[in-house]
Structures are given as structure tokens and as C-alpha cells.
Amino acid sequence: MIHKYKMNGMNIVLDVNSGAVHVVEDIVYDILDLFKDSPDFELEEKLKNKYGIEQFNEALMEVNKLKEEGLIFSEDTYKDFILSRKNDFQVKAICLNVAHDCNLRCKYCFASTGDYHGNRKLMPFDVAKKAIDFLIENSGNRKRLEVDFFGGEPMMNFDVIKATIEYGRNKAKNFNKHVGFTITTNALLLDDESIEYLNENMDNVVLSIDGRKKLMIT
Ligand code: SF4
């Protein structure tokens, strides 16, 4: 797995499993998008036209060489170890990204203005319910568990939060456990009614108000 991003005019590529960091030319940066599960012939043609066939082939060779040397798209050698120890671990807490969306568009946002570089979406209750089941069923002897509601802006999905809390509490009770709830919010969607609900039902409410006014766009 790789992460690629641009910073200070540089094309940076991090190979997650080996920890190698590369600063690469534009063509290599673009070619890396070809290394997906299924071939993208349209993109390949586009890049050949953009950079010329010779440069394209050279860059492709460079990527393949890095791959052979285990410096890019390297194998996750830790995976088998984790799977073999699966039953030894107990899950204590989960963070539910209930909103891949936000009512703000902060320029500095770590989550690409709330959408995590994807489509703007809200988590359906069914998914949250499965996550609660997973937490409780994999928590071993732990009695106190934690669920964090996060986003984007989680208050955009308030109904699902409320349903999840009710479900989590009831399910935890059946297993003689307790779930504590936390929400991290920019607070702009709060009103008297929701404040009262949060005061009654959340163990922690984290207000995230960290941007200077001129960097926040509503
Ligand atoms: S409020 Fe938070 S999640 Fe929303 S855009 Fe700003 S930094 Fe991103």
C-alpha cells in the first residue's frame, strides 16, 4: 500500500509497509495510479500521450525496479502475525466515522473538508449496529468499552447516533458490560434539544474549534 501527496512543490510517495519515502517526478507520480487491482487502459493511454512513449516506459521501469527492491508496494509482512494472534486481542474501543461530510469546509481540514477524499456520505444505522456487535463480541473480559462518534461532522448524522447509543446500551447490558460514548463536534449544529441529549447521554463531548476564522468557510 502507498500514500502519495504533494507538499511544498514535491511529489511525495510513502510505501506504508517498508516505511520508504520517495520524492518522485511528475510522471512517476502519475504512473503510480496505474498500479491498481484492475488495469486502467484509458489512463495508460492518456499518460503515454502526455509524456511520450519513451519517457513513459522509462518511468514504468523505474517503478518496477523500486517494486523489485521492495521499496514500493512492498508486502505486509505483519499481516500473518496479526491474523495468527487474532484471538489473543480484545477490542476496547472503536471510533465510528458516522459522517464523511461536514457543514464546514476548512481549508486545512485533515479529512479533505470532511469527505476523506471520497463521496460525501453518512453512515447507515445498519453499519453502526454491526460495529457495536463487533466491539462487544470481541471485547473478551473487558467490562468498560468505548465508542467515539467522529467525522466530518458527526452531528449531521444525529439520528443514527441516537439509535446507535440506544442499541449499544441495550446490547452491552445483555453482556454485562458498559459502553461509554464520546462525540467530537464543531458544535455549529447544536441546539437546546441536542445539547440536552448530549449532556444526558455522552460521557465526553469534545468541541473541535481549532481554525482561524479566515480559514473556515461555511
Ligand atoms: S470542521 Fe473539522 S471536519 Fe469539518 S471541515 Fe473543518 S476541520 Fe474538517
PDB file of C-alpha atoms and ligand atoms in Angstrom:
ATOM      1  CA  MET A   1       0.000   0.000   0.000  1.00  0.00           C
ATOM      2  CA  ILE A   2       1.230   3.508  -0.774  1.00  0.00           C
ATOM      3  CA  HIS A   3       0.156   7.027   0.146  1.00  0.00           C
ATOM      4  CA  LYS A   4       1.042   9.782  -2.265  1.00  0.00           C
ATOM      5  CA  TYR A   5       0.678  13.504  -1.781  1.00  0.00           C
ATOM      6  CA  LYS A   6       2.109  16.818  -2.880  1.00  0.00           C
ATOM      7  CA  MET A   7       3.830  19.161  -0.434  1.00  0.00           C
ATOM      8  CA  ASN A   8       5.960  22.278  -0.954  1.00  0.00           C
ATOM      9  CA  GLY A   9       6.052  21.567  -4.676  1.00  0.00           C
ATOM     10  CA  MET A  10       7.311  17.998  -4.168  1.00  0.00           C
ATOM     11  CA  ASN A  11       5.627  14.715  -5.150  1.00  0.00           C
ATOM     12  CA  ILE A  12       5.977  12.508  -2.096  1.00  0.00           C
ATOM     13  CA  VAL A  13       5.252   8.782  -2.013  1.00  0.00           C
ATOM     14  CA  LEU A  14       5.225   6.777   1.191  1.00  0.00           C
ATOM     15  CA  ASP A  15       5.403   3.000   0.966  1.00  0.00           C
ATOM     16  CA  VAL A  16       3.429   2.045   4.061  1.00  0.00           C
ATOM     17  CA  ASN A  17       4.815  -1.442   4.740  1.00  0.00           C
ATOM     18  CA  SER A  18       8.532  -0.791   4.182  1.00  0.00           C
ATOM     19  CA  GLY A  19       8.414   2.790   5.509  1.00  0.00           C
ATOM     20  CA  ALA A  20      10.343   4.023   2.447  1.00  0.00           C
ATOM     21  CA  VAL A  21       9.677   7.639   1.449  1.00  0.00           C
ATOM     22  CA  HIS A  22      10.312   8.750  -2.154  1.00  0.00           C
ATOM     23  CA  VAL A  23      10.336  12.158  -3.798  1.00  0.00           C
ATOM     24  CA  VAL A  24       9.427  11.448  -7.414  1.00  0.00           C
ATOM     25  CA  GLU A  25       8.980  13.222 -10.755  1.00  0.00           C
ATOM     26  CA  ASP A  26       5.517  14.107 -12.050  1.00  0.00           C
ATOM     27  CA  ILE A  27       5.462  11.199 -14.489  1.00  0.00           C
ATOM     28  CA  VAL A  28       6.286   8.613 -11.808  1.00  0.00           C
ATOM     29  CA  TYR A  29       3.721  10.189  -9.509  1.00  0.00           C
ATOM     30  CA  ASP A  30       1.067   9.838 -12.220  1.00  0.00           C
ATOM     31  CA  ILE A  31       2.102   6.335 -13.288  1.00  0.00           C
ATOM     32  CA  LEU A  32       1.612   5.016  -9.763  1.00  0.00           C
ATOM     33  CA  ASP A  33      -2.140   5.363 -10.343  1.00  0.00           C
ATOM     34  CA  LEU A  34      -1.835   2.514 -12.869  1.00  0.00           C
ATOM     35  CA  PHE A  35      -0.836   0.051 -10.154  1.00  0.00           C
ATOM     36  CA  LYS A  36      -4.331  -0.790  -9.012  1.00  0.00           C
ATOM     37  CA  ASP A  37      -6.212  -4.070  -8.785  1.00  0.00           C
ATOM     38  CA  SER A  38      -7.651  -3.740 -12.283  1.00  0.00           C
ATOM     39  CA  PRO A  39      -5.835  -2.217 -15.285  1.00  0.00           C
ATOM     40  CA  ASP A  40      -6.860   1.294 -16.350  1.00  0.00           C
ATOM     41  CA  PHE A  41      -6.090   1.325 -20.081  1.00  0.00           C
ATOM     42  CA  GLU A  42      -7.641   4.748 -20.574  1.00  0.00           C
ATOM     43  CA  LEU A  43      -5.278   6.320 -18.045  1.00  0.00           C
ATOM     44  CA  GLU A  44      -2.316   4.457 -19.545  1.00  0.00           C
ATOM     45  CA  GLU A  45      -3.085   5.918 -22.990  1.00  0.00           C
ATOM     46  CA  LYS A  46      -3.529   9.382 -21.507  1.00  0.00           C
ATOM     47  CA  LEU A  47      -0.138   9.235 -19.772  1.00  0.00           C
ATOM     48  CA  LYS A  48       1.596   7.949 -22.916  1.00  0.00           C
ATOM     49  CA  ASN A  49       0.198  10.893 -24.858  1.00  0.00           C
ATOM     50  CA  LYS A  50       1.043  13.366 -22.121  1.00  0.00           C
ATOM     51  CA  TYR A  51       4.662  12.335 -21.535  1.00  0.00           C
ATOM     52  CA  GLY A  52       5.599  10.466 -24.731  1.00  0.00           C
ATOM     53  CA  ILE A  53       6.106   6.735 -25.005  1.00  0.00           C
ATOM     54  CA  GLU A  54       9.852   6.743 -24.282  1.00  0.00           C
ATOM     55  CA  GLN A  55       9.571   8.706 -21.056  1.00  0.00           C
ATOM     56  CA  PHE A  56       6.548   6.652 -20.066  1.00  0.00           C
ATOM     57  CA  ASN A  57       8.455   3.370 -20.470  1.00  0.00           C
ATOM     58  CA  GLU A  58      11.464   4.696 -18.564  1.00  0.00           C
ATOM     59  CA  ALA A  59       9.308   5.810 -15.658  1.00  0.00           C
ATOM     60  CA  LEU A  60       7.470   2.495 -15.666  1.00  0.00           C
ATOM     61  CA  MET A  61      10.811   0.663 -15.482  1.00  0.00           C
ATOM     62  CA  GLU A  62      11.820   2.847 -12.554  1.00  0.00           C
ATOM     63  CA  VAL A  63       8.632   1.958 -10.655  1.00  0.00           C
ATOM     64  CA  ASN A  64       9.068  -1.763 -11.400  1.00  0.00           C
ATOM     65  CA  LYS A  65      12.684  -1.619 -10.166  1.00  0.00           C
ATOM     66  CA  LEU A  66      11.586   0.007  -6.901  1.00  0.00           C
ATOM     67  CA  LYS A  67       8.945  -2.700  -6.617  1.00  0.00           C
ATOM     68  CA  GLU A  68      11.507  -5.493  -7.102  1.00  0.00           C
ATOM     69  CA  GLU A  69      13.736  -3.911  -4.466  1.00  0.00           C
ATOM     70  CA  GLY A  70      10.814  -3.923  -2.009  1.00  0.00           C
ATOM     71  CA  LEU A  71      10.768  -0.123  -1.763  1.00  0.00           C
ATOM     72  CA  ILE A  72       7.308   0.392  -3.170  1.00  0.00           C
ATOM     73  CA  PHE A  73       4.133  -1.722  -2.990  1.00  0.00           C
ATOM     74  CA  SER A  74       6.036  -3.914  -0.541  1.00  0.00           C
ATOM     75  CA  GLU A  75       4.384  -6.839   1.179  1.00  0.00           C
ATOM     76  CA  ASP A  76       2.651  -6.509   4.539  1.00  0.00           C
ATOM     77  CA  THR A  77       4.799  -8.971   6.497  1.00  0.00           C
ATOM     78  CA  TYR A  78       2.944  -8.128   9.695  1.00  0.00           C
ATOM     79  CA  LYS A  79      -0.448  -9.310   8.388  1.00  0.00           C
ATOM     80  CA  ASP A  80       0.022 -13.037   9.015  1.00  0.00           C
ATOM     81  CA  PHE A  81       1.337 -12.380  12.510  1.00  0.00           C
ATOM     82  CA  ILE A  82      -1.709 -10.263  13.372  1.00  0.00           C
ATOM     83  CA  LEU A  83      -4.109 -12.854  11.944  1.00  0.00           C
ATOM     84  CA  SER A  84      -2.399 -15.647  13.891  1.00  0.00           C
ATOM     85  CA  ARG A  85      -2.829 -13.651  17.112  1.00  0.00           C
ATOM     86  CA  LYS A  86      -6.397 -12.590  16.304  1.00  0.00           C
ATOM     87  CA  ASN A  87      -7.925 -14.462  19.219  1.00  0.00           C
ATOM     88  CA  ASP A  88      -5.434 -13.027  21.726  1.00  0.00           C
ATOM     89  CA  PHE A  89      -6.630  -9.457  21.241  1.00  0.00           C
ATOM     90  CA  GLN A  90      -9.510  -7.778  22.977  1.00  0.00           C
ATOM     91  CA  VAL A  91     -11.157  -4.749  21.427  1.00  0.00           C
ATOM     92  CA  LYS A  92     -11.690  -1.962  23.941  1.00  0.00           C
ATOM     93  CA  ALA A  93     -12.811   0.997  21.845  1.00  0.00           C
ATOM     94  CA  ILE A  94     -13.996   1.901  18.371  1.00  0.00           C
ATOM     95  CA  CYS A  95     -14.193   5.200  16.546  1.00  0.00           C
ATOM     96  CA  LEU A  96     -17.206   5.457  14.254  1.00  0.00           C
ATOM     97  CA  ASN A  97     -16.864   7.902  11.367  1.00  0.00           C
ATOM     98  CA  VAL A  98     -20.614   8.420  11.203  1.00  0.00           C
ATOM     99  CA  ALA A  99     -20.319  11.320   8.759  1.00  0.00           C
ATOM    100  CA  HIS A 100     -17.985  11.543   5.804  1.00  0.00           C
ATOM    101  CA  ASP A 101     -19.331  15.026   5.347  1.00  0.00           C
ATOM    102  CA  CYS A 102     -19.160  18.312   7.194  1.00  0.00           C
ATOM    103  CA  ASN A 103     -21.148  21.529   7.407  1.00  0.00           C
ATOM    104  CA  LEU A 104     -17.849  23.458   7.175  1.00  0.00           C
ATOM    105  CA  ARG A 105     -15.144  23.473   4.506  1.00  0.00           C
ATOM    106  CA  CYS A 106     -11.982  24.325   6.463  1.00  0.00           C
ATOM    107  CA  LYS A 107      -9.064  24.741   4.078  1.00  0.00           C
ATOM    108  CA  TYR A 108      -6.664  22.941   6.411  1.00  0.00           C
ATOM    109  CA  CYS A 109      -9.033  20.008   7.090  1.00  0.00           C
ATOM    110  CA  PHE A 110      -7.233  16.715   7.750  1.00  0.00           C
ATOM    111  CA  ALA A 111     -10.223  14.896   6.204  1.00  0.00           C
ATOM    112  CA  SER A 112     -10.444  16.890   2.965  1.00  0.00           C
ATOM    113  CA  THR A 113     -13.292  19.112   4.224  1.00  0.00           C
ATOM    114  CA  GLY A 114     -14.932  16.115   5.821  1.00  0.00           C
ATOM    115  CA  ASP A 115     -15.281  13.709   2.891  1.00  0.00           C
ATOM    116  CA  TYR A 116     -11.941  11.857   3.322  1.00  0.00           C
ATOM    117  CA  HIS A 117     -11.268  12.248  -0.414  1.00  0.00           C
ATOM    118  CA  GLY A 118     -14.392  10.213  -1.240  1.00  0.00           C
ATOM    119  CA  ASN A 119     -18.098  10.793  -1.709  1.00  0.00           C
ATOM    120  CA  ARG A 120     -19.932  12.730   0.957  1.00  0.00           C
ATOM    121  CA  LYS A 121     -21.875  10.091   2.865  1.00  0.00           C
ATOM    122  CA  LEU A 122     -23.475   9.370   6.218  1.00  0.00           C
ATOM    123  CA  MET A 123     -23.090   6.016   7.949  1.00  0.00           C
ATOM    124  CA  PRO A 124     -26.331   3.984   7.870  1.00  0.00           C
ATOM    125  CA  PHE A 125     -27.562   2.619  11.206  1.00  0.00           C
ATOM    126  CA  ASP A 126     -27.054  -0.930   9.989  1.00  0.00           C
ATOM    127  CA  VAL A 127     -23.287  -0.363   9.711  1.00  0.00           C
ATOM    128  CA  ALA A 128     -23.084   1.275  13.141  1.00  0.00           C
ATOM    129  CA  LYS A 129     -25.034  -1.636  14.603  1.00  0.00           C
ATOM    130  CA  LYS A 130     -22.577  -4.163  13.129  1.00  0.00           C
ATOM    131  CA  ALA A 131     -19.685  -2.155  14.574  1.00  0.00           C
ATOM    132  CA  ILE A 132     -21.270  -2.290  18.049  1.00  0.00           C
ATOM    133  CA  ASP A 133     -21.775  -6.054  17.675  1.00  0.00           C
ATOM    134  CA  PHE A 134     -18.110  -6.410  16.663  1.00  0.00           C
ATOM    135  CA  LEU A 135     -16.945  -4.366  19.662  1.00  0.00           C
ATOM    136  CA  ILE A 136     -18.961  -6.294  22.211  1.00  0.00           C
ATOM    137  CA  GLU A 137     -18.315  -9.719  20.725  1.00  0.00           C
ATOM    138  CA  ASN A 138     -14.534  -9.122  20.574  1.00  0.00           C
ATOM    139  CA  SER A 139     -14.088  -7.409  23.931  1.00  0.00           C
ATOM    140  CA  GLY A 140     -13.245 -10.571  25.895  1.00  0.00           C
ATOM    141  CA  ASN A 141     -13.417  -9.986  29.651  1.00  0.00           C
ATOM    142  CA  ARG A 142     -13.386  -6.196  29.417  1.00  0.00           C
ATOM    143  CA  LYS A 143     -16.337  -4.626  31.171  1.00  0.00           C
ATOM    144  CA  ARG A 144     -15.919  -0.985  30.131  1.00  0.00           C
ATOM    145  CA  LEU A 145     -15.924  -0.226  26.411  1.00  0.00           C
ATOM    146  CA  GLU A 146     -15.835   2.998  24.450  1.00  0.00           C
ATOM    147  CA  VAL A 147     -17.420   4.298  21.280  1.00  0.00           C
ATOM    148  CA  ASP A 148     -16.361   7.618  19.731  1.00  0.00           C
ATOM    149  CA  PHE A 149     -18.542   9.391  17.189  1.00  0.00           C
ATOM    150  CA  PHE A 150     -16.370  11.227  14.713  1.00  0.00           C
ATOM    151  CA  GLY A 151     -16.477  12.779  11.242  1.00  0.00           C
ATOM    152  CA  GLY A 152     -16.506  15.074   9.284  1.00  0.00           C
ATOM    153  CA  GLU A 153     -19.216  16.474  11.462  1.00  0.00           C
ATOM    154  CA  PRO A 154     -20.998  13.648  13.332  1.00  0.00           C
ATOM    155  CA  MET A 155     -23.975  15.837  14.280  1.00  0.00           C
ATOM    156  CA  MET A 156     -25.022  15.663  10.605  1.00  0.00           C
ATOM    157  CA  ASN A 157     -25.982  12.072  11.417  1.00  0.00           C
ATOM    158  CA  PHE A 158     -27.607  12.709  14.780  1.00  0.00           C
ATOM    159  CA  ASP A 159     -30.490  10.244  14.336  1.00  0.00           C
ATOM    160  CA  VAL A 160     -28.071   7.381  13.698  1.00  0.00           C
ATOM    161  CA  ILE A 161     -26.002   8.430  16.716  1.00  0.00           C
ATOM    162  CA  LYS A 162     -29.083   8.281  18.936  1.00  0.00           C
ATOM    163  CA  ALA A 163     -30.152   4.902  17.552  1.00  0.00           C
ATOM    164  CA  THR A 164     -26.610   3.536  17.989  1.00  0.00           C
ATOM    165  CA  ILE A 165     -26.428   4.670  21.599  1.00  0.00           C
ATOM    166  CA  GLU A 166     -29.726   3.015  22.412  1.00  0.00           C
ATOM    167  CA  TYR A 167     -28.721  -0.190  20.656  1.00  0.00           C
ATOM    168  CA  GLY A 168     -25.237  -0.209  22.227  1.00  0.00           C
ATOM    169  CA  ARG A 169     -26.556   0.317  25.737  1.00  0.00           C
ATOM    170  CA  ASN A 170     -29.091  -2.490  25.459  1.00  0.00           C
ATOM    171  CA  LYS A 171     -26.677  -4.918  23.882  1.00  0.00           C
ATOM    172  CA  ALA A 172     -23.939  -4.117  26.436  1.00  0.00           C
ATOM    173  CA  LYS A 173     -26.397  -4.730  29.272  1.00  0.00           C
ATOM    174  CA  ASN A 174     -27.131  -8.212  27.928  1.00  0.00           C
ATOM    175  CA  PHE A 175     -23.411  -8.981  28.066  1.00  0.00           C
ATOM    176  CA  ASN A 176     -22.975  -7.369  31.499  1.00  0.00           C
ATOM    177  CA  LYS A 177     -20.803  -4.599  30.068  1.00  0.00           C
ATOM    178  CA  HIS A 178     -20.904  -0.816  29.900  1.00  0.00           C
ATOM    179  CA  VAL A 179     -20.299   1.355  26.851  1.00  0.00           C
ATOM    180  CA  GLY A 180     -19.168   4.965  27.302  1.00  0.00           C
ATOM    181  CA  PHE A 181     -19.839   7.394  24.436  1.00  0.00           C
ATOM    182  CA  THR A 182     -17.837  10.379  23.180  1.00  0.00           C
ATOM    183  CA  ILE A 183     -18.563  12.806  20.362  1.00  0.00           C
ATOM    184  CA  THR A 184     -16.174  15.223  18.663  1.00  0.00           C
ATOM    185  CA  THR A 185     -18.086  18.081  17.064  1.00  0.00           C
ATOM    186  CA  ASN A 186     -17.542  21.569  15.683  1.00  0.00           C
ATOM    187  CA  ALA A 187     -20.684  22.475  17.709  1.00  0.00           C
ATOM    188  CA  LEU A 188     -22.355  24.508  14.968  1.00  0.00           C
ATOM    189  CA  LEU A 189     -25.348  22.183  14.606  1.00  0.00           C
ATOM    190  CA  LEU A 190     -26.086  22.079  18.319  1.00  0.00           C
ATOM    191  CA  ASP A 191     -29.347  23.493  19.634  1.00  0.00           C
ATOM    192  CA  ASP A 192     -31.010  23.353  23.055  1.00  0.00           C
ATOM    193  CA  GLU A 193     -32.576  19.963  22.396  1.00  0.00           C
ATOM    194  CA  SER A 194     -29.400  18.286  21.113  1.00  0.00           C
ATOM    195  CA  ILE A 195     -27.322  19.854  23.902  1.00  0.00           C
ATOM    196  CA  GLU A 196     -29.691  18.344  26.443  1.00  0.00           C
ATOM    197  CA  TYR A 197     -29.413  14.953  24.744  1.00  0.00           C
ATOM    198  CA  LEU A 198     -25.601  15.084  24.646  1.00  0.00           C
ATOM    199  CA  ASN A 199     -25.433  16.137  28.290  1.00  0.00           C
ATOM    200  CA  GLU A 200     -27.567  13.174  29.262  1.00  0.00           C
ATOM    201  CA  ASN A 201     -26.026  10.534  27.042  1.00  0.00           C
ATOM    202  CA  MET A 202     -22.387  11.298  26.274  1.00  0.00           C
ATOM    203  CA  ASP A 203     -19.551  10.621  28.678  1.00  0.00           C
ATOM    204  CA  ASN A 204     -17.444  13.195  26.815  1.00  0.00           C
ATOM    205  CA  VAL A 205     -18.208  15.953  24.345  1.00  0.00           C
ATOM    206  CA  VAL A 206     -15.107  17.226  22.566  1.00  0.00           C
ATOM    207  CA  LEU A 207     -15.500  20.611  20.870  1.00  0.00           C
ATOM    208  CA  SER A 208     -13.179  20.965  17.911  1.00  0.00           C
ATOM    209  CA  ILE A 209     -12.822  24.677  17.249  1.00  0.00           C
ATOM    210  CA  ASP A 210      -9.269  24.902  16.077  1.00  0.00           C
ATOM    211  CA  GLY A 211      -9.235  27.007  12.926  1.00  0.00           C
ATOM    212  CA  ARG A 212      -8.703  30.706  12.488  1.00  0.00           C
ATOM    213  CA  LYS A 213     -11.845  32.394  11.158  1.00  0.00           C
ATOM    214  CA  LYS A 214     -10.402  33.202   7.713  1.00  0.00           C
ATOM    215  CA  LEU A 215      -9.536  29.521   7.128  1.00  0.00           C
ATOM    216  CA  MET A 216     -13.065  28.309   7.839  1.00  0.00           C
ATOM    217  CA  ILE A 217     -15.649  28.528   5.090  1.00  0.00           C
ATOM    218  CA  THR A 218     -19.303  27.814   5.861  1.00  0.00           C
TER     219      THR A 218
HETATM  220  S1  SF4 B   1     -14.979  21.342  10.941  1.00  0.00           S
HETATM  221 FE1  SF4 B   1     -13.446  19.697  11.103  1.00  0.00          FE
HETATM  222  S2  SF4 B   1     -14.184  18.077   9.745  1.00  0.00           S
HETATM  223 FE2  SF4 B   1     -15.289  19.956   9.201  1.00  0.00          FE
HETATM  224  S3  SF4 B   1     -14.138  20.839   7.505  1.00  0.00           S
HETATM  225 FE3  SF4 B   1     -13.410  21.793   9.415  1.00  0.00          FE
HETATM  226  S4  SF4 B   1     -11.649  20.544  10.085  1.00  0.00           S
HETATM  227 FE4  SF4 B   1     -12.777  19.354   8.546  1.00  0.00          FE
END
